mmCIF file of C-alpha atoms in Angstrom:
data_model
loop_
_atom_site.group_PDB
_atom_site.id
_atom_site.type_symbol
_atom_site.label_atom_id
_atom_site.label_comp_id
_atom_site.label_asym_id
_atom_site.label_seq_id
_atom_site.Cartn_x
_atom_site.Cartn_y
_atom_site.Cartn_z
ATOM 1 C CA MET A 1 -7.246 32.368 -26.349
ATOM 2 C CA CYS A 2 -3.980 33.019 -28.150
ATOM 3 C CA VAL A 3 -1.181 30.532 -27.799
ATOM 4 C CA ASN A 4 2.409 31.091 -26.836
ATOM 5 C CA PRO A 5 4.609 31.116 -28.836
ATOM 6 C CA THR A 6 3.058 32.957 -31.759
ATOM 7 C CA LEU A 7 2.069 30.666 -34.630
ATOM 8 C CA ARG A 8 3.564 31.438 -38.028
ATOM 9 C CA VAL A 9 1.182 31.449 -41.007
ATOM 10 C CA ALA A 10 2.760 31.361 -44.487
ATOM 11 C CA ILE A 11 0.594 32.093 -47.517
ATOM 12 C CA LEU A 12 1.987 31.146 -50.917
ATOM 13 C CA ALA A 13 2.004 33.942 -53.506
ATOM 14 C CA PHE A 14 2.431 33.220 -57.208
ATOM 15 C CA ASP A 15 1.619 34.982 -60.466
ATOM 16 C CA ASP A 16 -2.090 34.687 -61.355
ATOM 17 C CA VAL A 17 -3.096 33.841 -57.787
ATOM 18 C CA GLU A 18 -6.732 34.766 -57.078
ATOM 19 C CA ALA A 19 -6.581 37.996 -55.063
ATOM 20 C CA LEU A 20 -9.197 37.086 -52.461
ATOM 21 C CA ASP A 21 -7.897 33.510 -52.134
ATOM 22 C CA LEU A 22 -4.738 35.084 -50.733
ATOM 23 C CA ALA A 23 -6.152 38.206 -49.104
ATOM 24 C CA GLY A 24 -9.100 36.457 -47.401
ATOM 25 C CA PRO A 25 -7.000 34.150 -45.198
ATOM 26 C CA TYR A 26 -4.475 36.972 -44.677
ATOM 27 C CA GLU A 27 -7.234 39.219 -43.351
ATOM 28 C CA VAL A 28 -8.651 36.483 -41.098
ATOM 29 C CA PHE A 29 -5.381 35.630 -39.368
ATOM 30 C CA THR A 30 -4.184 39.232 -39.009
ATOM 31 C CA THR A 31 -7.590 40.334 -37.705
ATOM 32 C CA ALA A 32 -7.584 37.420 -35.237
ATOM 33 C CA SER A 33 -4.212 38.603 -33.914
ATOM 34 C CA ARG A 34 -5.519 42.144 -33.571
ATOM 35 C CA MET A 35 -8.634 40.972 -31.736
ATOM 36 C CA GLY A 36 -6.560 38.731 -29.481
ATOM 37 C CA GLN A 37 -4.263 41.582 -28.502
ATOM 38 C CA ARG A 38 -7.205 43.903 -27.982
ATOM 39 C CA ALA A 39 -8.548 41.433 -25.428
ATOM 40 C CA ALA A 40 -5.128 40.773 -23.855
ATOM 41 C CA PRO A 41 -2.733 43.650 -24.646
ATOM 42 C CA ASP A 42 0.209 42.054 -22.872
ATOM 43 C CA ALA A 43 -0.118 38.718 -24.644
ATOM 44 C CA PRO A 44 1.942 37.876 -27.734
ATOM 45 C CA PRO A 45 0.103 38.012 -31.077
ATOM 46 C CA CYS A 46 -1.721 34.813 -31.941
ATOM 47 C CA PHE A 47 -0.410 34.679 -35.491
ATOM 48 C CA GLU A 48 2.450 36.078 -37.518
ATOM 49 C CA VAL A 49 1.361 36.148 -41.162
ATOM 50 C CA THR A 50 3.576 36.469 -44.220
ATOM 51 C CA CYS A 51 3.365 35.921 -47.971
ATOM 52 C CA VAL A 52 6.058 33.694 -49.463
ATOM 53 C CA ALA A 53 6.987 33.625 -53.161
ATOM 54 C CA ARG A 54 9.703 32.192 -55.354
ATOM 55 C CA SER A 55 11.592 35.494 -55.209
ATOM 56 C CA MET A 56 11.155 38.922 -53.654
ATOM 57 C CA ALA A 57 9.900 40.381 -56.933
ATOM 58 C CA PRO A 58 6.307 41.701 -56.950
ATOM 59 C CA VAL A 59 3.704 39.019 -57.631
ATOM 60 C CA ARG A 60 0.930 39.982 -60.037
ATOM 61 C CA MET A 61 -2.424 38.525 -59.092
ATOM 62 C CA ARG A 62 -5.018 37.251 -61.543
ATOM 63 C CA ALA A 63 -6.887 40.580 -61.656
ATOM 64 C CA GLY A 64 -3.666 42.583 -62.039
ATOM 65 C CA LEU A 65 -3.156 43.650 -58.433
ATOM 66 C CA ALA A 66 0.463 43.325 -57.299
ATOM 67 C CA VAL A 67 1.648 42.118 -53.897
ATOM 68 C CA LEU A 68 5.122 42.276 -52.370
ATOM 69 C CA PRO A 69 6.196 38.999 -50.732
ATOM 70 C CA GLY A 70 7.505 39.067 -47.194
ATOM 71 C CA HIS A 71 9.884 36.174 -47.843
ATOM 72 C CA SER A 72 11.285 34.166 -50.710
ATOM 73 C CA PHE A 73 11.490 30.378 -50.758
ATOM 74 C CA ALA A 74 15.169 30.723 -49.835
ATOM 75 C CA ASP A 75 14.664 32.611 -46.578
ATOM 76 C CA ALA A 76 11.125 31.760 -45.463
ATOM 77 C CA PRO A 77 10.951 30.683 -41.813
ATOM 78 C CA ARG A 78 9.286 27.431 -40.838
ATOM 79 C CA ALA A 79 5.500 27.787 -40.937
ATOM 80 C CA ASP A 80 3.092 26.312 -38.418
ATOM 81 C CA VAL A 81 0.243 26.850 -40.889
ATOM 82 C CA LEU A 82 0.756 26.757 -44.664
ATOM 83 C CA ILE A 83 -1.976 28.253 -46.851
ATOM 84 C CA VAL A 84 -1.915 27.532 -50.595
ATOM 85 C CA PRO A 85 -4.415 29.742 -52.444
ATOM 86 C CA GLY A 86 -5.867 29.119 -55.873
ATOM 87 C CA GLY A 87 -6.214 31.043 -59.091
ATOM 88 C CA VAL A 88 -4.745 30.140 -62.463
ATOM 89 C CA VAL A 89 -2.299 27.519 -61.248
ATOM 90 C CA ASP A 90 -0.955 26.054 -64.521
ATOM 91 C CA THR A 91 2.361 27.942 -64.469
ATOM 92 C CA ALA A 92 2.872 27.353 -60.761
ATOM 93 C CA MET A 93 2.225 23.635 -61.266
ATOM 94 C CA GLU A 94 5.028 23.536 -63.835
ATOM 95 C CA CYS A 95 7.485 25.289 -61.502
ATOM 96 C CA SER A 96 9.626 22.702 -59.715
ATOM 97 C CA ALA A 97 10.866 25.261 -57.180
ATOM 98 C CA THR A 98 7.277 26.087 -56.183
ATOM 99 C CA LEU A 99 6.253 22.433 -55.823
ATOM 100 C CA GLU A 100 9.407 21.582 -53.885
ATOM 101 C CA TRP A 101 8.861 24.469 -51.483
ATOM 102 C CA ILE A 102 5.232 23.474 -50.886
ATOM 103 C CA ALA A 103 6.285 19.902 -50.119
ATOM 104 C CA ARG A 104 9.088 21.041 -47.810
ATOM 105 C CA ALA A 105 6.992 23.651 -45.978
ATOM 106 C CA SER A 106 4.133 21.188 -45.558
ATOM 107 C CA ARG A 107 6.384 18.589 -43.923
ATOM 108 C CA ASP A 108 7.268 21.095 -41.195
ATOM 109 C CA ALA A 109 3.785 22.594 -40.751
ATOM 110 C CA ARG A 110 1.130 21.543 -38.256
ATOM 111 C CA ILE A 111 -1.587 22.309 -40.811
ATOM 112 C CA THR A 112 -1.466 22.614 -44.596
ATOM 113 C CA ALA A 113 -4.557 24.156 -46.168
ATOM 114 C CA SER A 114 -5.687 25.047 -49.678
ATOM 115 C CA VAL A 115 -8.206 27.504 -51.054
ATOM 116 C CA CYS A 116 -10.023 26.678 -54.285
ATOM 117 C CA THR A 117 -7.606 25.429 -56.988
ATOM 118 C CA GLY A 118 -4.737 25.530 -54.516
ATOM 119 C CA ALA A 119 -5.653 21.853 -54.112
ATOM 120 C CA PHE A 120 -4.056 21.225 -57.527
ATOM 121 C CA LEU A 121 -0.743 22.555 -56.204
ATOM 122 C CA LEU A 122 -0.987 20.393 -53.085
ATOM 123 C CA ALA A 123 -1.708 17.384 -55.294
ATOM 124 C CA ALA A 124 1.100 18.129 -57.739
ATOM 125 C CA SER A 125 3.589 18.561 -54.881
ATOM 126 C CA GLY A 126 2.629 15.185 -53.402
ATOM 127 C CA VAL A 127 1.096 16.627 -50.228
ATOM 128 C CA LEU A 128 -2.358 15.197 -50.976
ATOM 129 C CA ARG A 129 -2.598 11.426 -50.965
ATOM 130 C CA SER A 130 -5.279 8.834 -51.590
ATOM 131 C CA GLU A 131 -6.224 8.589 -47.905
ATOM 132 C CA HIS A 132 -7.197 12.265 -47.791
ATOM 133 C CA ILE A 133 -10.765 13.417 -48.459
ATOM 134 C CA ILE A 134 -10.486 16.777 -50.217
ATOM 135 C CA THR A 135 -12.435 19.412 -52.108
ATOM 136 C CA THR A 136 -11.940 22.368 -54.457
ATOM 137 C CA HIS A 137 -14.066 24.876 -56.369
ATOM 138 C CA TRP A 138 -17.164 23.249 -57.895
ATOM 139 C CA GLU A 139 -16.053 24.230 -61.400
ATOM 140 C CA ASP A 140 -12.754 22.375 -60.998
ATOM 141 C CA ILE A 141 -13.941 19.157 -59.316
ATOM 142 C CA ALA A 142 -13.971 17.116 -62.552
ATOM 143 C CA ASP A 143 -10.554 18.394 -63.636
ATOM 144 C CA LEU A 144 -8.992 17.572 -60.261
ATOM 145 C CA ARG A 145 -10.424 14.063 -60.412
ATOM 146 C CA THR A 146 -9.143 13.602 -63.979
ATOM 147 C CA ARG A 147 -5.643 14.862 -63.290
ATOM 148 C CA PHE A 148 -5.271 13.063 -59.963
ATOM 149 C CA PRO A 149 -7.519 9.987 -60.176
ATOM 150 C CA SER A 150 -6.190 8.431 -56.955
ATOM 151 C CA LEU A 151 -7.524 11.317 -54.837
ATOM 152 C CA ASN A 152 -10.864 11.221 -53.023
ATOM 153 C CA VAL A 153 -12.398 14.493 -54.246
ATOM 154 C CA GLN A 154 -15.762 15.484 -52.766
ATOM 155 C CA GLU A 155 -18.170 18.066 -54.157
ATOM 156 C CA GLY A 156 -20.426 19.982 -51.795
ATOM 157 C CA PRO A 157 -18.565 20.780 -48.537
ATOM 158 C CA ARG A 158 -17.255 24.329 -48.179
ATOM 159 C CA TRP A 159 -14.185 22.902 -46.502
ATOM 160 C CA ILE A 160 -12.962 19.508 -45.326
ATOM 161 C CA ASP A 161 -10.767 19.161 -42.241
ATOM 162 C CA GLN A 162 -8.575 16.061 -42.257
ATOM 163 C CA GLY A 163 -6.429 17.099 -39.328
ATOM 164 C CA SER A 164 -3.099 18.147 -40.816
ATOM 165 C CA ILE A 165 -4.700 18.657 -44.255
ATOM 166 C CA VAL A 166 -7.589 21.081 -44.794
ATOM 167 C CA THR A 167 -9.041 21.948 -48.201
ATOM 168 C CA SER A 168 -11.733 24.431 -49.169
ATOM 169 C CA ALA A 169 -13.954 25.205 -52.137
ATOM 170 C CA GLY A 170 -14.390 28.725 -53.493
ATOM 171 C CA ILE A 171 -13.180 32.152 -52.457
ATOM 172 C CA THR A 172 -15.452 32.839 -49.491
ATOM 173 C CA ALA A 173 -15.102 29.218 -48.401
ATOM 174 C CA GLY A 174 -11.424 30.015 -47.882
ATOM 175 C CA ILE A 175 -12.444 32.690 -45.386
ATOM 176 C CA ASP A 176 -14.798 30.225 -43.668
ATOM 177 C CA MET A 177 -11.975 27.684 -43.521
ATOM 178 C CA SER A 178 -9.531 30.231 -42.122
ATOM 179 C CA LEU A 179 -11.978 31.168 -39.360
ATOM 180 C CA HIS A 180 -12.336 27.456 -38.641
ATOM 181 C CA LEU A 181 -8.543 27.216 -38.313
ATOM 182 C CA VAL A 182 -8.505 30.179 -35.930
ATOM 183 C CA ALA A 183 -11.109 28.337 -33.833
ATOM 184 C CA ARG A 184 -8.995 25.162 -33.901
ATOM 185 C CA LEU A 185 -5.772 26.904 -32.963
ATOM 186 C CA ALA A 186 -6.866 29.756 -30.713
ATOM 187 C CA GLY A 187 -10.445 29.066 -29.651
ATOM 188 C CA ASP A 188 -13.966 29.493 -30.940
ATOM 189 C CA ALA A 189 -14.491 32.785 -29.106
ATOM 190 C CA LEU A 190 -11.638 34.447 -30.968
ATOM 191 C CA ALA A 191 -12.873 33.067 -34.299
ATOM 192 C CA GLN A 192 -16.351 34.445 -33.646
ATOM 193 C CA ARG A 193 -14.953 37.816 -32.608
ATOM 194 C CA THR A 194 -12.819 37.877 -35.763
ATOM 195 C CA ALA A 195 -15.805 37.131 -38.000
ATOM 196 C CA ARG A 196 -17.791 39.855 -36.239
ATOM 197 C CA GLN A 197 -14.979 42.378 -36.669
ATOM 198 C CA MET A 198 -14.801 41.523 -40.383
ATOM 199 C CA ASP A 199 -18.610 41.768 -40.595
ATOM 200 C CA PHE A 200 -18.505 38.320 -42.205
ATOM 201 C CA ALA A 201 -21.293 35.771 -41.936
ATOM 202 C CA TRP A 202 -19.215 32.749 -40.946
ATOM 203 C CA THR A 203 -20.688 29.599 -42.497
ATOM 204 C CA ARG A 204 -19.938 26.493 -40.455
ATOM 205 C CA PRO A 205 -20.884 22.837 -41.026
ATOM 206 C CA ASP A 206 -24.190 21.676 -39.581
#
């Protein structure tokens, strides 16, 4: 069941972001809203989803696809759910404006989540701390542990839910995690209907 008021979902966009890391969660939350309104046409949408970037200039993804942000850091509304996707994150990690916005948006959000190497950005911005159990893409586990030795990085889970902090492994794990967040925030039935509409085999923990 959708909640009232509508929950705002902000997805960070940055140059060299992995296309499906961003688009996967975007598709899950927008499809969930569509399915919710199909079931209850008079109800408000479950989620309002937007991409937020440093400026309103087009963001070029890792594979060359461009996306137009909905908001810049300067005018982005408060997010209930913050999604930080992965990709090639080296430049974003060196951008103080990006790290400051992540930290600020996370403080106001109910849930902050990362996909793949987005965990590096959460770590660099100070959002992840030693008490959190986290994960990232299998190929980047060792690097995350080396760069941030105080963090408890686990290999194996597709996603790890720590309440206000949720991290996920690879690209499709970000879709699994997003469906899990839909279930948390708006009910398991809507999450299942969303996965069915997307024709996606939702992988959940045993």
